[in-house]
Every structure is written in C-alpha cells, then in structure tokens.
mmCIF file of C-alpha atoms and ligand atoms in Angstrom:
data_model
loop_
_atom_site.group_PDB
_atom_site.id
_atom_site.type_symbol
_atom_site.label_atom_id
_atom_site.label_comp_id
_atom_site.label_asym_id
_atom_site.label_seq_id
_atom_site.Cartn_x
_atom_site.Cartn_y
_atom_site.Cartn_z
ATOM 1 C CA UNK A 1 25.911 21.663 8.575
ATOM 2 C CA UNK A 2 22.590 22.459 6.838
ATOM 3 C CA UNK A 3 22.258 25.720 4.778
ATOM 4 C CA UNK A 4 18.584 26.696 4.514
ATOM 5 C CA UNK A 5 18.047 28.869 1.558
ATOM 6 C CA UNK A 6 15.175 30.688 2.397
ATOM 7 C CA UNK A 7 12.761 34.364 2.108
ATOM 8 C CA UNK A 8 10.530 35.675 4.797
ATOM 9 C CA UNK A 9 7.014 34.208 5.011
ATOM 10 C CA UNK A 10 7.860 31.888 2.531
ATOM 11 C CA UNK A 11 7.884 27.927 2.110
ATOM 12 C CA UNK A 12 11.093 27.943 4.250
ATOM 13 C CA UNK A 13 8.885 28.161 7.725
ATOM 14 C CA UNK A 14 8.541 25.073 7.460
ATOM 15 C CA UNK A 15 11.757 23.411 7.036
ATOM 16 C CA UNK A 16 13.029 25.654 9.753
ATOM 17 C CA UNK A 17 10.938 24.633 11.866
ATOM 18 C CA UNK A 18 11.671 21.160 11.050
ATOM 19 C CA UNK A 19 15.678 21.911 11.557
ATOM 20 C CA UNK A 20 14.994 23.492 14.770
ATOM 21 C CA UNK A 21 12.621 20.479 16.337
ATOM 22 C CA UNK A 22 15.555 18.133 15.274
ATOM 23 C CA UNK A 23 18.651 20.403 17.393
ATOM 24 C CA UNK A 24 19.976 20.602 13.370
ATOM 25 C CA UNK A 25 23.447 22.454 13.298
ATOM 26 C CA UNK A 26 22.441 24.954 10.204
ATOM 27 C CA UNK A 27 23.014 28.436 8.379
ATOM 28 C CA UNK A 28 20.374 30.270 6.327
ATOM 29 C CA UNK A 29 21.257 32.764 3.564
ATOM 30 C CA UNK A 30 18.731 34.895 2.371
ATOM 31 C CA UNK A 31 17.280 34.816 -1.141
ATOM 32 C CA UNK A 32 15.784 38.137 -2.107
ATOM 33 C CA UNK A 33 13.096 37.249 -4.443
ATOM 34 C CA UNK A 34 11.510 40.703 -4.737
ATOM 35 C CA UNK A 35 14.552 41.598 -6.304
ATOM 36 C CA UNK A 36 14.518 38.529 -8.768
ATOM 37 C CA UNK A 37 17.356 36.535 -6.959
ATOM 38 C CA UNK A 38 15.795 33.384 -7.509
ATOM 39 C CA UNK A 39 15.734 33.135 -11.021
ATOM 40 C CA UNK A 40 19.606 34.869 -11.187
ATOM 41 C CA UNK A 41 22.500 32.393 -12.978
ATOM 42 C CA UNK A 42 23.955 32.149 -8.722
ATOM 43 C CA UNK A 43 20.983 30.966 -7.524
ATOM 44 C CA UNK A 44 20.199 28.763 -10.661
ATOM 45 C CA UNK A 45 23.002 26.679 -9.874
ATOM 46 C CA UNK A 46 21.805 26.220 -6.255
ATOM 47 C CA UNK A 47 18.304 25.185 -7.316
ATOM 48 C CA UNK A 48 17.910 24.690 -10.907
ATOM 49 C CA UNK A 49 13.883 25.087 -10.557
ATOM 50 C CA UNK A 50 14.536 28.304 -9.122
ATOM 51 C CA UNK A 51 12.199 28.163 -5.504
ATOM 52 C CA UNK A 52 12.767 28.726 -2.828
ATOM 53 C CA UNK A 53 13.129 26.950 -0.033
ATOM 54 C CA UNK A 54 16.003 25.130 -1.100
ATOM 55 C CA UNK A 55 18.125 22.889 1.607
ATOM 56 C CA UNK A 56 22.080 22.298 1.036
ATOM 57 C CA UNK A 57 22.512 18.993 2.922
ATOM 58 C CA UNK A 58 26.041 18.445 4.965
ATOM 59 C CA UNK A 59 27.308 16.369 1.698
ATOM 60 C CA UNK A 60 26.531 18.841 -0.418
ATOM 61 C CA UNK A 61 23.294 18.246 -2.166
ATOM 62 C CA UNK A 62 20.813 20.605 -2.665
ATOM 63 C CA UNK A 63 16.555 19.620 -2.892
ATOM 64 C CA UNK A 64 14.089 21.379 -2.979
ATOM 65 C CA UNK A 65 9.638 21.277 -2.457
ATOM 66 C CA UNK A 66 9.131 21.300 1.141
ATOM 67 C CA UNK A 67 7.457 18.091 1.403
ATOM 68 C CA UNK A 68 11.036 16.816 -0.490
ATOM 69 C CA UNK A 69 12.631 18.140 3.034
ATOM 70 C CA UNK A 70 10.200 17.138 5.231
ATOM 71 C CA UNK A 71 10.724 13.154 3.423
ATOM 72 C CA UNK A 72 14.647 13.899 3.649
ATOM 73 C CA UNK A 73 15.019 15.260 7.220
ATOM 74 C CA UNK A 74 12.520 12.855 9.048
ATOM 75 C CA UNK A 75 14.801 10.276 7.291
ATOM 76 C CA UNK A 76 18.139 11.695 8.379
ATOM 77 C CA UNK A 77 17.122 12.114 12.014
ATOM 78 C CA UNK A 78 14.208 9.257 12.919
ATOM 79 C CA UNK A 79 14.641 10.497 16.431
ATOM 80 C CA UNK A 80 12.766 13.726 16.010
ATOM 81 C CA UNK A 81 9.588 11.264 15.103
ATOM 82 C CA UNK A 82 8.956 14.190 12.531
ATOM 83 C CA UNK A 83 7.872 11.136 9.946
ATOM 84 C CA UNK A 84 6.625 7.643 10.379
ATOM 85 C CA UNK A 85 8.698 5.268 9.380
ATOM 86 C CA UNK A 86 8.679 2.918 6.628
ATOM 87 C CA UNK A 87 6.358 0.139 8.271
ATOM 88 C CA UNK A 88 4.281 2.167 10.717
ATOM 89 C CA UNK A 89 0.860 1.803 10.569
ATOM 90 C CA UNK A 90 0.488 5.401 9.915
ATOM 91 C CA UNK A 91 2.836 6.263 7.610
ATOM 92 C CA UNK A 92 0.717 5.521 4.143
ATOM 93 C CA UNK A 93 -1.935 8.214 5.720
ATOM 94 C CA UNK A 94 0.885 10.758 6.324
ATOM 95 C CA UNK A 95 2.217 10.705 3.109
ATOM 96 C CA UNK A 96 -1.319 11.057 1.826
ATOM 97 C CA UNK A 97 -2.093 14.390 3.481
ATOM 98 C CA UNK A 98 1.546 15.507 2.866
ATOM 99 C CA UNK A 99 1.056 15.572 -0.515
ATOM 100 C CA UNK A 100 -2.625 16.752 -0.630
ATOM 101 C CA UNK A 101 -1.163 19.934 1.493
ATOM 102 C CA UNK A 102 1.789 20.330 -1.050
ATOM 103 C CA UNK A 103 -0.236 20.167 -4.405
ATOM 104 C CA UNK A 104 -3.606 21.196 -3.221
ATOM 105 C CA UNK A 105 -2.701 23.684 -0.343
ATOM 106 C CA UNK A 106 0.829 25.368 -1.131
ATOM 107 C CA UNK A 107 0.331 25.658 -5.247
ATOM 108 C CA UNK A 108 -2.830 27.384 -4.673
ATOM 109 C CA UNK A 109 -1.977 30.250 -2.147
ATOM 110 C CA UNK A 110 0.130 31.189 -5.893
ATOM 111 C CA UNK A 111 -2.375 31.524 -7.497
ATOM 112 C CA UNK A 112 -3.929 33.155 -4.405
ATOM 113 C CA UNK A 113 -1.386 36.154 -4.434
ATOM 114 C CA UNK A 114 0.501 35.586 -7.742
ATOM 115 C CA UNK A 115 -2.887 35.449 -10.550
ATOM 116 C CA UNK A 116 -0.702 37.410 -13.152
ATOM 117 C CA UNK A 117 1.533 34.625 -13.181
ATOM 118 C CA UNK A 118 -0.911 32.007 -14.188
ATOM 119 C CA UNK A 119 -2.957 34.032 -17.329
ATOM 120 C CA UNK A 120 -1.894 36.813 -19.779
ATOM 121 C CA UNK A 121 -5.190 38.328 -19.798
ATOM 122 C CA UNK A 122 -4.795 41.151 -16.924
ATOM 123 C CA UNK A 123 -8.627 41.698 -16.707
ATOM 124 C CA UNK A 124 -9.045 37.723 -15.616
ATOM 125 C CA UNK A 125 -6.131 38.446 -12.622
ATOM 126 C CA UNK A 126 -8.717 38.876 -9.998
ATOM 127 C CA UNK A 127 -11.251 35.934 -11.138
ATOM 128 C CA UNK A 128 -8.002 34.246 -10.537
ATOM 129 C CA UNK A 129 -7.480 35.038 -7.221
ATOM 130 C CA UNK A 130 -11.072 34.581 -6.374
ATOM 131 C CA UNK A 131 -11.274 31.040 -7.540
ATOM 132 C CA UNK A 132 -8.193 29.875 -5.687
ATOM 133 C CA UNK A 133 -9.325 31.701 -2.538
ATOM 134 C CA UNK A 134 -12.452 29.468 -2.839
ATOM 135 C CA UNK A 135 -10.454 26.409 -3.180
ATOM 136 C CA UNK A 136 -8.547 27.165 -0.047
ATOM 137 C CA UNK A 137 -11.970 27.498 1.908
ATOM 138 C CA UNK A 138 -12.828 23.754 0.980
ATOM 139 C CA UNK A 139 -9.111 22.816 1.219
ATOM 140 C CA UNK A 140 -8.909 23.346 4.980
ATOM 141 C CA UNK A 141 -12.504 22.206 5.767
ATOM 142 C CA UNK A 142 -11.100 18.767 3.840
ATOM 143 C CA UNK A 143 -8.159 19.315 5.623
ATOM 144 C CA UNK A 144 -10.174 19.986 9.221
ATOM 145 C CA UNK A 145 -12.349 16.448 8.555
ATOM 146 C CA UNK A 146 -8.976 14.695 8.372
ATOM 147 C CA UNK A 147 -7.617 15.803 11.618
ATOM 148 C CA UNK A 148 -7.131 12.484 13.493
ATOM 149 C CA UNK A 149 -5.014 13.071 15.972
ATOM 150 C CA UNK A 150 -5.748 16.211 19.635
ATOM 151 C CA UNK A 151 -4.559 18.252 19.135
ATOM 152 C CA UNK A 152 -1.864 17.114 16.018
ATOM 153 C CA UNK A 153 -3.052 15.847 12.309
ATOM 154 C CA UNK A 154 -2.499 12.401 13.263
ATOM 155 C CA UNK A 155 -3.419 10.069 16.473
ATOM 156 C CA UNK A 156 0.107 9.165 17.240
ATOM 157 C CA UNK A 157 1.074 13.036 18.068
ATOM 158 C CA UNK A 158 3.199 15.627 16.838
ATOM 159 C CA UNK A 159 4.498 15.375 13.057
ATOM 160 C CA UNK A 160 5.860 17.339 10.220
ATOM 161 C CA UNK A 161 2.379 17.598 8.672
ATOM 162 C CA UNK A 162 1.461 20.013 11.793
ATOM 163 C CA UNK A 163 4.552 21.963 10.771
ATOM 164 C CA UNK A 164 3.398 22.117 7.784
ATOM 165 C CA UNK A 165 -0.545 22.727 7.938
ATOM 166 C CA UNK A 166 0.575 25.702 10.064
ATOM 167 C CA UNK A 167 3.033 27.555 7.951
ATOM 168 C CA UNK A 168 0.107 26.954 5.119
ATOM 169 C CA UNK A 169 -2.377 29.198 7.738
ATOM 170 C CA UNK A 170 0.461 31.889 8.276
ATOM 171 C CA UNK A 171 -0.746 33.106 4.390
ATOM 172 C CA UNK A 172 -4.165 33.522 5.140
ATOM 173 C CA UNK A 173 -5.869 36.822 5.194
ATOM 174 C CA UNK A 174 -8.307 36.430 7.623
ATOM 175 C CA UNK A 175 -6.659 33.816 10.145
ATOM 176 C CA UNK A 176 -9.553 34.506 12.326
ATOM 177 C CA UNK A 177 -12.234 33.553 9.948
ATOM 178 C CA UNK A 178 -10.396 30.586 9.191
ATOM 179 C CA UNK A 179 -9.966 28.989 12.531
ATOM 180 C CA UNK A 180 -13.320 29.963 13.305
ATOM 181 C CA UNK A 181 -14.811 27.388 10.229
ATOM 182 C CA UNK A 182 -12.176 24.702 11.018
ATOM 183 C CA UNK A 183 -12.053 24.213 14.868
ATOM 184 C CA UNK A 184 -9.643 21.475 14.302
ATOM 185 C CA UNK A 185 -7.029 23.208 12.251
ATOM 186 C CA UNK A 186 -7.237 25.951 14.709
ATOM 187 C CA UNK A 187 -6.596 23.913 18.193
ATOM 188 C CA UNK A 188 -3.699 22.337 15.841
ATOM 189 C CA UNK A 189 -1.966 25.571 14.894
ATOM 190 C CA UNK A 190 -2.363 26.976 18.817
ATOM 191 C CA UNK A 191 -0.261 23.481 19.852
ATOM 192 C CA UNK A 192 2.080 24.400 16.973
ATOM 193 C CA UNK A 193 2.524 28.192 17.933
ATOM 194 C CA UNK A 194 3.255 26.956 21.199
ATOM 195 C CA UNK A 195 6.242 25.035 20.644
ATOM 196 C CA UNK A 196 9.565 26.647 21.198
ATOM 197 C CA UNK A 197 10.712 25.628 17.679
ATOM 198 C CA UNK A 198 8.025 27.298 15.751
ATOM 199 C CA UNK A 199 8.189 30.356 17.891
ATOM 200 C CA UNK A 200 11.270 30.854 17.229
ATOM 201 C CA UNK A 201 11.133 30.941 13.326
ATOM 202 C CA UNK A 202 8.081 33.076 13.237
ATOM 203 C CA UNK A 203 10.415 35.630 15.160
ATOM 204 C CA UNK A 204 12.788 35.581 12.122
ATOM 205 C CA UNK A 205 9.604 35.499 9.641
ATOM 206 C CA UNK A 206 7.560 38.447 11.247
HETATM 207 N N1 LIG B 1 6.272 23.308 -4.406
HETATM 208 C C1 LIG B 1 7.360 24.040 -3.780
HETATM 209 C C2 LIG B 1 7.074 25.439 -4.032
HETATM 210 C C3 LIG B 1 8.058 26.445 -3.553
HETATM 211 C C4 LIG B 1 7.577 27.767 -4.055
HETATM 212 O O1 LIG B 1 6.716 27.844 -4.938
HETATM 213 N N2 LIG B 1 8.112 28.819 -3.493
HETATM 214 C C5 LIG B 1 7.754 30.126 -3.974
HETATM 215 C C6 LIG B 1 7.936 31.137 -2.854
HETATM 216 S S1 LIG B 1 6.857 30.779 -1.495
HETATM 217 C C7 LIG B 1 8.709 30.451 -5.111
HETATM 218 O O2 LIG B 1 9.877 30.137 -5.022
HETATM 219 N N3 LIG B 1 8.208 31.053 -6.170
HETATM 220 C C8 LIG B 1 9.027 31.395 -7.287
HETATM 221 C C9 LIG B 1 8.462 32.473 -8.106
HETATM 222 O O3 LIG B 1 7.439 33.051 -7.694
HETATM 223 O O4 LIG B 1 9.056 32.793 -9.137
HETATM 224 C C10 LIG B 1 7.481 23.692 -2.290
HETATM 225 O O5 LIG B 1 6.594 23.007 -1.775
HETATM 226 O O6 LIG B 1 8.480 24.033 -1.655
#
C-alpha cells in the first residue's frame, strides 16, 4: 500500500490524482503545516527536506517533488499510460514540460504566497509577490503555446502533465482571468475536472 503524505490544496493533488487514475491501494495521513508539522523531528525522518507531498512506497521508501512521483508511479504501473515510456517518441517532450512546470510553475506560486520566505527586508514582501505573479502570467501563456495535444498537453492523450498543469491552476486567484488568456490551458483543465479521479480529490481538497 501507498501512504500519501499530504495538506489540503497543496502539491499532493497531484499525486492523488495520479494514485486514483492508476486503482492504487493507498492511505493518506495528514501533515499540518500551519502548525509547523513539516519541519517537526517525526516528520523529518519521513522526508528529510521537509515538503510535503511526500509518497511512502509499498517497500518502504519515501520520495518526494511531485514530478519525482509522477517519474516513479508512471514507472510502477505503465498501464495507467500516465508517462511515456522510455523509447516513445514523445517521451523526451514530456519530460521537458514536466520539469519546466516543476521549476518554473510550482517554485514560483512560493514566492507567489510565501514572499517573506524568500527576503528579510519586510517592505520588499509585496514587490515579491508582484514579480512572481508576473512570471506566472508568461508561464502559462508559454505553457498554453505548448499545448499539443485536444484537449490534453500532448497529441497522444491524457498524461500526468494534465494532472499536473491543473493542480498548478487550482492556486490561482483569478481562475477566470486565467483561462480566459490561455484558451488551451483552460479546455485542458475542463477535460481534467471532468474525470472521476480528479473530482474526487478536489472533494477532499475543497
Ligand atoms: N518541489 C516540490 C515542492 C513541494 C513544496 O514546496 N511543497 C510546499 C507546500 S505546497 C512545502 O512543503 N513547503 C514547505 C514550507 O513552506 O516550509 C514538489 O514539486 O513537490
């Protein structure tokens, strides 16, 4: 069984979404992060880089990054077609925009909502915020160019990267304004919403 260590509207949509498409057999245990669980000696031992999400696999091992678990559970169960395989045509373009959404989508909604944690100067928290809410504007207009696939990221159909490119839109603001610029990502996150998998996580998450 997979454990799924996770908080609401965090990082862990998107791995439970990615259980639930598979038909995993998992648990989830709830990390309380407003209360500073994360960084606690417990939860240090379960993830020594103290995020969250953090998947215990059924032998044991713990990872962590989402894109990690996306990588490790398309892997472990092909079937799901979650991830190309090694050797398909498209996999060298997935693993492209998986990354660009992990270091130039996730890190940034951070600095979004978290600016005090990347300056010590108070007064320069909100130019913080400002700049990163900028870069998410031309992140998913990059991010709606590369949209292959219709409705899905890429032409072959569904994959994690929808998972994920949705669960990246949940932390928006303005979700209106944003599928309003980036027709693309929006048709993409209505297939998403759709399926039974996702639907049922955001029922946990809302
Ligand atoms: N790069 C990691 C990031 C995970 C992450 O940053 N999670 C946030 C919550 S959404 C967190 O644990 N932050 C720790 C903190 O704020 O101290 C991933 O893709 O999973």
């Amino acid at each position: 069984m997979y454990t799924l260590f996770w908080e609401r509207l965090s990082g862990a949509i998107a791995p439970q979404a990615m259980l639930e498409e598979i038909g995993a057999d998992y648990r989830k245990v709830y990390v309380d992060m407003a209360a500073g669980e994360h960084r606690g000696s417990a939860f240090r031992e379960i993830n020594p880089a103290m995020r969250v999400p953090a998947l215990r696999m059924p032998d044991g091992v713990v990872i962590g990054e989402t894109a990690a678990i996306a990588l490790v559970l398309g892997e472990r169960h092909p079937e799901a077609g979650l991830v190309p395989a090694v050797g398909d045509a498209d996999r060298a373009t997935f693993l492209f925009w998986l990354m660009a959404m992990a270091t130039g989508g996730y890190p940034v909604f951070s600095r979004a909502w978290h600016p005090e944690q990347f300056t010590f100067d108070d007064a320069a928290n909100e130019t913080v915020s400002l700049v990163a809410l900028k870069q998410l504007d031309e992140f998913f207009a990059i991010i709606d160019g590369a949209i292959a696939g219709k409705p899905y990221f890429l032409a072959r159909g569904f994959s994690a990267l929808d998972i994920y490119l949705t669960m990246l839109t949940e932390w928006m603001s303005d979700k209106p304004a944003l599928f309003a610029a980036n027709s693309k990502v929006a048709r993409l996150c209505s297939a998403v919403a759709e399926r039974p998998a996702y639907r049922a996580v955001m029922e946990q998450h809302a």
